[in-house]
Short mmCIF file of C-alpha atoms and ligand atoms in Angstrom, two decimals:
data_model
loop_
_atom_site.label_atom_id
_atom_site.label_comp_id
_atom_site.label_asym_id
_atom_site.label_seq_id
_atom_site.Cartn_x
_atom_site.Cartn_y
_atom_site.Cartn_z
CA MET A 1321 -0.60 -81.11 19.24
CA LEU A 1322 1.65 -80.29 22.19
CA PHE A 1323 3.28 -82.75 24.58
CA ARG A 1324 5.21 -81.91 27.71
CA HIS A 1325 8.77 -83.06 27.40
CA GLY A 1326 12.01 -82.82 29.40
CA CYS A 1327 14.54 -80.26 28.14
CA SER A 1328 17.78 -81.79 27.07
CA SER A 1329 19.25 -79.88 24.13
CA LEU A 1330 22.51 -78.04 24.72
CA TRP A 1331 20.93 -74.60 24.87
CA THR A 1332 17.89 -75.53 26.86
CA ALA A 1333 19.90 -77.62 29.33
CA TYR A 1334 22.34 -74.77 29.88
CA LEU A 1335 19.64 -72.18 30.31
CA LYS A 1336 17.12 -74.31 32.20
CA PRO A 1337 13.75 -72.95 30.93
CA ALA A 1338 10.71 -73.84 32.97
CA ASN A 1339 8.42 -75.87 30.68
CA CYS A 1340 9.35 -77.43 27.40
CA TYR A 1341 7.04 -79.07 24.91
CA ARG A 1342 7.65 -81.16 21.86
CA LEU A 1343 5.57 -80.26 18.85
CA PHE A 1344 4.41 -83.10 16.64
CA SER A 1345 3.78 -81.58 13.28
CA SER A 1346 2.16 -82.89 10.14
CA ARG A 1347 5.70 -83.30 8.78
CA GLY A 1348 6.37 -86.02 11.34
CA GLN A 1349 7.99 -86.10 14.73
CA SER A 1350 10.19 -83.16 15.66
CA ASN A 1351 13.07 -83.11 18.09
CA GLU A 1352 12.51 -79.43 18.75
CA HIS A 1353 11.16 -78.15 22.03
CA TYR A 1354 8.53 -75.47 21.85
CA ALA A 1355 7.01 -73.14 24.42
CA ASN A 1356 3.44 -73.90 25.34
CA ILE A 1357 1.50 -71.21 23.48
CA ASP A 1358 -1.14 -71.17 20.77
CA TRP A 1359 1.13 -71.13 17.71
CA ASP A 1360 -1.85 -70.95 15.35
CA ASN A 1361 -3.01 -67.59 16.66
CA LEU A 1362 0.06 -65.43 17.00
CA GLY A 1363 -0.50 -61.74 16.52
CA PHE A 1364 1.90 -58.93 17.36
CA ASP A 1365 1.53 -58.88 21.12
CA HIS A 1366 3.92 -58.92 24.00
CA VAL A 1367 4.71 -62.40 25.27
CA SER A 1368 7.07 -62.94 28.19
CA THR A 1369 9.83 -65.20 26.90
CA ASP A 1370 12.78 -66.64 28.85
CA TYR A 1371 15.90 -64.53 28.43
CA MET A 1372 17.22 -61.10 27.54
CA TYR A 1373 20.64 -59.76 26.60
CA THR A 1374 22.21 -56.82 28.44
CA ALA A 1375 25.46 -54.92 28.01
CA LYS A 1376 26.52 -51.69 29.69
CA CYS A 1377 28.61 -48.77 28.58
CA TYR A 1378 30.07 -46.57 31.30
CA GLN A 1379 32.29 -43.52 30.81
CA THR A 1380 34.82 -45.39 28.65
CA GLY A 1381 32.59 -45.44 25.56
CA GLU A 1382 33.09 -49.23 25.29
CA PHE A 1383 30.30 -51.70 25.89
CA SER A 1384 30.80 -54.56 28.33
CA GLN A 1385 30.82 -58.07 26.94
CA GLY A 1386 27.11 -58.52 27.59
CA SER A 1387 25.24 -61.38 29.19
CA ILE A 1388 22.14 -63.48 28.73
CA ASP A 1389 19.98 -63.42 31.86
CA PRO A 1390 16.38 -64.32 32.71
CA LEU A 1391 13.96 -61.80 31.21
CA GLY A 1392 13.02 -59.21 33.79
CA GLY A 1393 12.77 -55.52 34.60
CA ILE A 1394 15.73 -53.21 34.34
CA GLN A 1395 16.60 -50.83 37.13
CA ILE A 1396 17.18 -47.21 36.21
CA PHE A 1397 17.05 -44.01 38.20
CA PRO A 1398 14.18 -41.57 37.65
CA SER A 1399 16.87 -39.20 36.39
CA ALA A 1400 17.95 -41.51 33.53
CA GLY A 1401 18.44 -39.67 30.22
CA VAL A 1402 16.14 -41.99 28.33
CA ILE A 1403 13.07 -41.39 30.47
CA ASN A 1404 13.61 -37.66 30.85
CA TYR A 1405 14.85 -36.67 27.41
CA GLY A 1406 14.06 -39.66 25.19
CA GLN A 1407 17.67 -40.58 24.42
CA GLY A 1408 17.13 -44.02 22.97
CA VAL A 1409 17.05 -45.92 19.69
CA PHE A 1410 15.70 -49.35 18.89
CA GLU A 1411 15.71 -51.97 16.17
CA GLY A 1412 13.45 -54.78 15.07
CA LEU A 1413 14.49 -57.91 13.18
CA LYS A 1414 13.24 -61.43 12.82
CA ALA A 1415 14.52 -65.00 13.19
CA TYR A 1416 12.74 -67.74 11.26
CA ARG A 1417 12.76 -71.48 11.67
CA LYS A 1418 13.53 -73.39 8.49
CA GLU A 1419 11.34 -76.23 7.29
CA ASN A 1420 13.46 -78.84 9.08
CA GLU A 1421 12.53 -77.01 12.34
CA ARG A 1422 16.12 -77.10 13.61
CA ASP A 1423 17.90 -74.47 11.55
CA ILE A 1424 17.32 -70.81 12.36
CA LEU A 1425 17.82 -67.88 9.98
CA LEU A 1426 18.22 -64.21 10.83
CA PHE A 1427 17.32 -61.69 8.16
CA ARG A 1428 19.85 -58.95 7.39
CA PRO A 1429 21.07 -58.33 10.97
CA TYR A 1430 24.03 -56.34 9.61
CA GLU A 1431 21.58 -53.73 8.28
CA ASN A 1432 19.99 -53.34 11.72
CA ALA A 1433 23.39 -53.07 13.38
CA LEU A 1434 24.39 -50.35 10.93
CA ARG A 1435 21.13 -48.45 11.35
CA MET A 1436 21.48 -48.54 15.13
CA LYS A 1437 25.01 -47.19 14.80
CA LYS A 1438 23.90 -44.31 12.55
CA GLY A 1439 20.91 -43.57 14.77
CA ALA A 1440 23.10 -43.58 17.87
CA GLU A 1441 25.40 -41.00 16.24
CA ARG A 1442 22.43 -38.72 15.56
CA MET A 1443 21.22 -39.13 19.15
CA CYS A 1444 24.73 -38.55 20.58
CA MET A 1445 25.06 -42.04 22.02
CA PRO A 1446 27.87 -44.59 21.86
CA SER A 1447 26.79 -47.77 20.09
CA PRO A 1448 27.83 -51.40 20.25
CA SER A 1449 30.07 -52.59 17.43
CA ILE A 1450 28.43 -54.31 14.47
CA GLU A 1451 29.94 -57.59 15.69
CA GLN A 1452 28.58 -57.15 19.21
CA PHE A 1453 25.14 -56.27 17.88
CA ILE A 1454 24.99 -59.38 15.69
CA LYS A 1455 26.37 -61.62 18.45
CA ALA A 1456 23.81 -60.25 20.91
CA VAL A 1457 20.97 -60.90 18.48
CA LYS A 1458 22.15 -64.46 17.84
CA GLN A 1459 22.57 -65.17 21.54
CA VAL A 1460 19.19 -63.84 22.57
CA ALA A 1461 17.45 -65.71 19.74
CA MET A 1462 19.11 -69.01 20.63
CA ALA A 1463 18.54 -68.58 24.37
CA ASN A 1464 14.83 -68.21 23.54
CA ARG A 1465 14.87 -70.89 20.89
CA ARG A 1466 11.72 -72.60 22.14
CA TRP A 1467 9.83 -69.36 21.37
CA ILE A 1468 10.78 -69.38 17.68
CA PRO A 1469 7.52 -70.35 15.98
CA PRO A 1470 7.25 -73.60 14.02
CA PRO A 1471 7.64 -73.20 10.23
CA GLU A 1472 4.85 -71.14 8.65
CA LYS A 1473 3.46 -70.01 12.03
CA GLY A 1474 5.40 -66.76 12.36
CA ALA A 1475 8.79 -65.49 13.46
CA LEU A 1476 10.75 -64.54 16.53
CA TYR A 1477 10.78 -60.74 16.63
CA ILE A 1478 14.00 -59.47 18.18
CA ARG A 1479 13.97 -56.00 19.70
CA PRO A 1480 17.42 -54.51 20.41
CA LEU A 1481 17.35 -51.27 22.43
CA LEU A 1482 20.06 -48.72 23.09
CA LEU A 1483 19.18 -46.46 26.00
CA GLY A 1484 20.76 -43.55 27.82
CA THR A 1485 20.36 -45.02 31.30
CA GLY A 1486 22.80 -42.80 33.20
CA SER A 1487 21.45 -40.00 35.41
CA LEU A 1488 21.45 -36.30 34.67
CA LEU A 1489 19.30 -33.29 35.25
CA GLY A 1490 20.25 -30.67 32.67
CA LEU A 1491 19.79 -31.52 29.00
CA ALA A 1492 22.89 -33.41 27.85
CA PRO A 1493 23.87 -36.89 26.65
CA ALA A 1494 23.52 -39.44 29.44
CA PRO A 1495 26.72 -40.54 31.19
CA GLU A 1496 25.90 -44.28 30.87
CA TYR A 1497 24.19 -46.48 28.29
CA THR A 1498 22.50 -49.86 28.20
CA PHE A 1499 22.29 -52.06 25.13
CA LEU A 1500 19.74 -54.80 25.55
CA ALA A 1501 17.65 -57.15 23.46
CA TYR A 1502 14.47 -59.08 24.15
CA VAL A 1503 12.31 -61.24 21.91
CA CYS A 1504 8.66 -62.14 21.25
CA PRO A 1505 7.13 -64.73 18.94
CA VAL A 1506 4.96 -62.89 16.41
CA GLY A 1507 2.50 -63.51 13.61
CA ASN A 1508 0.70 -60.83 11.58
CA TYR A 1509 1.16 -57.22 12.67
CA PHE A 1510 -2.25 -56.21 11.35
CA LYS A 1511 -5.32 -58.30 12.05
CA GLU A 1512 -6.37 -57.55 8.45
CA GLY A 1513 -3.56 -59.91 7.38
CA SER A 1514 -3.54 -60.26 3.62
CA THR A 1515 -7.05 -58.86 3.10
CA GLY A 1516 -5.72 -55.33 2.76
CA LEU A 1517 -5.24 -52.29 4.94
CA ASN A 1518 -7.49 -49.26 5.05
CA LEU A 1519 -5.29 -46.21 5.47
CA TYR A 1520 -6.28 -42.73 6.53
CA VAL A 1521 -4.17 -39.84 5.24
CA GLU A 1522 -3.37 -37.58 8.19
CA ASP A 1523 -2.87 -33.98 7.07
CA ASN A 1524 -2.68 -32.32 10.46
CA ILE A 1525 -0.36 -34.36 12.67
CA HIS A 1526 3.11 -35.02 11.23
CA ARG A 1527 5.64 -37.60 12.35
CA SER A 1528 8.68 -35.83 11.01
CA THR A 1529 10.08 -32.41 10.10
CA LEU A 1530 12.96 -31.18 7.96
CA GLY A 1531 16.12 -31.28 10.05
CA GLY A 1532 14.44 -33.48 12.64
CA ALA A 1533 15.12 -37.15 13.33
CA GLY A 1534 12.40 -38.76 11.19
CA ASP A 1535 14.99 -40.98 9.54
CA VAL A 1536 16.20 -42.33 12.87
CA LYS A 1537 14.64 -45.26 14.67
CA THR A 1538 14.54 -43.26 17.87
CA ILE A 1539 12.03 -44.10 20.57
CA SER A 1540 10.92 -40.46 20.51
CA ASN A 1541 9.45 -40.80 16.99
CA TYR A 1542 6.72 -43.19 18.01
CA ALA A 1543 4.60 -41.76 20.85
CA PRO A 1544 3.89 -38.56 18.87
CA VAL A 1545 2.05 -40.55 16.19
CA LEU A 1546 -0.24 -42.34 18.65
CA LYS A 1547 -2.81 -39.53 18.59
CA ALA A 1548 -3.19 -39.82 14.81
CA GLN A 1549 -3.15 -43.61 14.95
CA ILE A 1550 -5.84 -43.78 17.64
CA ASN A 1551 -8.03 -41.24 15.81
CA ALA A 1552 -7.79 -43.31 12.65
CA LYS A 1553 -8.43 -46.61 14.43
CA ASN A 1554 -11.43 -45.15 16.23
CA ARG A 1555 -12.85 -44.36 12.79
CA GLY A 1556 -12.32 -47.95 11.63
CA PHE A 1557 -9.07 -47.49 9.71
CA SER A 1558 -6.13 -49.88 9.99
CA ASP A 1559 -3.46 -47.21 10.16
CA VAL A 1560 -2.41 -43.67 9.29
CA LEU A 1561 -0.50 -42.48 6.25
CA PHE A 1562 1.57 -39.38 7.01
CA LEU A 1563 2.27 -36.47 4.69
CA ASP A 1564 5.43 -34.36 4.55
CA SER A 1565 5.11 -31.52 7.02
CA ALA A 1566 6.63 -28.83 4.75
CA ASN A 1567 4.17 -29.14 1.85
CA LYS A 1568 1.43 -31.40 3.23
CA SER A 1569 1.29 -32.91 -0.22
CA PHE A 1570 3.76 -35.80 -0.46
CA ILE A 1571 3.11 -39.16 1.17
CA GLU A 1572 5.84 -40.26 3.57
CA GLU A 1573 5.08 -43.43 5.53
CA ALA A 1574 2.52 -45.16 7.74
CA SER A 1575 2.94 -45.33 11.52
CA ALA A 1576 5.06 -48.50 11.49
CA SER A 1577 5.87 -49.14 7.83
CA ASN A 1578 7.03 -47.64 4.53
CA ILE A 1579 4.70 -47.20 1.56
CA PHE A 1580 4.93 -48.24 -2.11
CA ILE A 1581 2.70 -47.77 -5.14
CA ALA A 1582 2.74 -49.94 -8.27
CA ASN A 1583 1.60 -49.08 -11.81
CA GLY A 1584 2.23 -51.75 -14.40
CA ASN A 1585 5.89 -52.61 -14.26
CA VAL A 1586 6.86 -49.53 -12.23
CA ILE A 1587 7.11 -49.58 -8.46
CA SER A 1588 7.56 -46.26 -6.65
CA THR A 1589 8.29 -45.34 -3.07
CA PRO A 1590 8.93 -41.96 -1.41
CA SER A 1591 12.57 -40.98 -1.55
CA LEU A 1592 14.69 -40.68 1.59
CA LYS A 1593 16.32 -37.43 0.42
CA ARG A 1594 14.62 -35.09 2.92
CA GLY A 1595 15.71 -37.18 5.90
CA THR A 1596 12.10 -37.40 7.07
CA ILE A 1597 11.40 -41.06 6.32
CA LEU A 1598 12.66 -44.14 8.14
CA PRO A 1599 15.10 -46.05 5.91
CA GLY A 1600 13.32 -49.38 6.36
CA ILE A 1601 15.32 -52.54 5.87
CA THR A 1602 12.31 -54.23 4.32
CA ARG A 1603 11.92 -51.13 2.12
CA LYS A 1604 15.51 -51.54 0.92
CA THR A 1605 14.97 -55.29 0.46
CA ILE A 1606 11.80 -54.78 -1.58
CA ILE A 1607 13.56 -52.25 -3.82
CA GLN A 1608 16.41 -54.70 -4.46
CA LEU A 1609 14.08 -57.65 -4.89
CA SER A 1610 11.80 -55.76 -7.28
CA ARG A 1611 14.75 -54.70 -9.43
CA SER A 1612 15.96 -58.30 -9.55
CA LEU A 1613 12.47 -59.23 -10.79
CA ASP A 1614 12.78 -56.63 -13.59
CA TYR A 1615 10.42 -54.08 -12.14
CA LYS A 1616 11.48 -50.50 -12.66
CA VAL A 1617 11.83 -48.97 -9.18
CA GLU A 1618 11.67 -45.24 -8.52
CA GLU A 1619 12.49 -43.45 -5.27
CA ARG A 1620 10.87 -40.05 -5.67
CA ASP A 1621 8.27 -37.62 -4.35
CA ILE A 1622 4.79 -39.12 -4.55
CA SER A 1623 1.95 -36.65 -4.23
CA VAL A 1624 -1.14 -37.72 -2.34
CA GLU A 1625 -3.15 -37.12 -5.52
CA GLU A 1626 -1.18 -39.90 -7.22
CA LEU A 1627 -2.88 -42.36 -4.90
CA SER A 1628 -6.09 -41.78 -6.85
CA LYS A 1629 -4.44 -43.17 -9.98
CA ALA A 1630 -2.28 -45.91 -8.46
CA GLU A 1631 -3.11 -49.46 -9.49
CA GLN A 1632 -1.70 -51.05 -6.35
CA VAL A 1633 -0.50 -49.78 -2.99
CA PHE A 1634 1.34 -51.68 -0.27
CA CYS A 1635 3.24 -51.19 2.98
CA THR A 1636 6.51 -52.76 4.04
CA GLY A 1637 8.28 -53.18 7.36
CA THR A 1638 9.92 -55.77 9.56
CA ALA A 1639 6.80 -56.17 11.66
CA VAL A 1640 4.39 -55.61 8.77
CA VAL A 1641 6.43 -57.60 6.15
CA VAL A 1642 4.58 -56.71 2.88
CA ALA A 1643 0.94 -55.75 3.41
CA PRO A 1644 -1.45 -54.84 0.59
CA VAL A 1645 -3.49 -51.66 0.97
CA ARG A 1646 -7.16 -51.94 0.03
CA THR A 1647 -8.26 -48.34 0.50
CA VAL A 1648 -6.77 -44.93 1.18
CA THR A 1649 -8.98 -42.15 2.50
CA TYR A 1650 -7.84 -38.57 1.96
CA LYS A 1651 -10.13 -35.78 3.15
CA ASP A 1652 -13.51 -36.81 1.65
CA GLN A 1653 -12.11 -39.06 -1.08
CA ARG A 1654 -11.66 -42.81 -0.86
CA PHE A 1655 -9.35 -44.59 -3.31
CA GLU A 1656 -9.77 -48.33 -3.71
CA TYR A 1657 -7.24 -50.91 -4.88
CA ARG A 1658 -8.70 -54.23 -5.90
CA ASN A 1659 -5.47 -55.73 -7.12
CA SER A 1660 -2.55 -56.84 -4.93
CA THR A 1661 -0.63 -59.08 -7.32
CA VAL A 1662 2.61 -57.14 -6.91
CA SER A 1663 2.62 -57.17 -3.12
CA ASN A 1664 1.50 -60.82 -3.07
CA GLU A 1665 4.40 -61.79 -5.31
CA LEU A 1666 6.94 -59.77 -3.30
CA HIS A 1667 5.55 -61.12 -0.01
CA ARG A 1668 5.78 -64.71 -1.20
CA ILE A 1669 9.37 -64.31 -2.38
CA LEU A 1670 10.50 -62.35 0.67
CA ILE A 1671 9.04 -64.87 3.14
CA GLY A 1672 10.44 -67.69 1.01
CA ILE A 1673 13.95 -66.25 1.32
CA GLN A 1674 13.55 -65.42 5.01
CA THR A 1675 12.49 -68.97 5.85
CA GLY A 1676 15.01 -70.71 3.62
CA VAL A 1677 12.33 -72.11 1.29
CA LEU A 1678 13.69 -70.07 -1.63
CA GLN A 1679 17.34 -69.73 -2.47
CA ASP A 1680 18.96 -66.63 -0.99
CA THR A 1681 21.07 -65.41 -3.88
CA MET A 1682 21.62 -62.01 -2.20
CA ASP A 1683 23.21 -63.35 1.00
CA TRP A 1684 20.57 -61.71 3.15
CA THR A 1685 19.98 -64.56 5.58
CA VAL A 1686 22.39 -65.41 8.38
CA PRO A 1687 22.17 -68.89 9.90
CA ILE A 1688 22.58 -68.97 13.66
C1 COI B 789 9.36 -52.84 13.01
O1 COI B 789 8.73 -53.06 11.99
O2 COI B 789 10.29 -53.60 13.35
C2 COI B 789 9.07 -51.70 13.87
O3 COI B 789 9.92 -51.35 14.63
C3 COI B 789 7.76 -51.06 13.87
C4 COI B 789 7.18 -51.08 15.24
C5 COI B 789 6.37 -49.87 15.49
C6 COI B 789 6.41 -52.32 15.50
#
């Protein structure tokens, strides 16, 4: 139940958001203020929140201190590098509210900061320091605190962007850069939720090539997969599973997540060695978590034929978390997986750690 309430906490008083609500949960009365949205039906859709973070980098190569300002459009010239030549990288990470509703946890922000740094190098861009990245993420999450879903309702998805916003005409690195971050409250990425995804193996369109930038979270890796994604969705599938472009025989990843198969005590995922697969932070987490649970984990080539014999298949990603796969369709064959015990177990433990319900023995969570 939602009640309108005056905003008086330190953050909300400083930042003066428009409407604050107090949420009275089944756990008793909360002192937290919440935005007035339907917390029970969050999907993965854009929601306009209150504030964004922005920092600029001019010719010096150093980023300005950065500021939190009301969420709004950014002004760039039509000649900006990012909109002409796609010079941009992004990240995605989540902040969760702990059971007491006050404490907020970030999940592995250092990993995102590091990935942005590596991606920026590949795309010939300066990047904010690890410290600046983490500070920006903390600031933007706290400024939008009322948008962090109540416990068990979802997470605050934080989207840092690094963009070549300076003007140019010939192909070259942009002369100026903008580092910004905005947030959205999110629930399940797929409407299928835990019932299982139906994947379509795409053997014509590829997301990545040898020597390309498939292992970089660059903005230019995403629009090229839309065609395959839309084709698959139009045919009733949840998402696309891409094959390696050199051999058309090894599975690589889905359009927004990494892929795993499980057989008995062995969990396997495609190896990163070709540089064609995004090094997902949830992928890395699931590998570490599985090993700590005494699964044998292999990073190796997985042929599409192996999907016919796999006992369980699942996808992982920040947005997706851990999602069981119910079917995979390859040409005229359909493989079905009735069991999702492994992904259910990993999902439960991962969410437990992310929300502070389970002990974080790996030091993955960062309190804000
Ligand atoms: C994420 O999982 O954070 C991503 O960036 C995937 C995106 C396409 C939603």
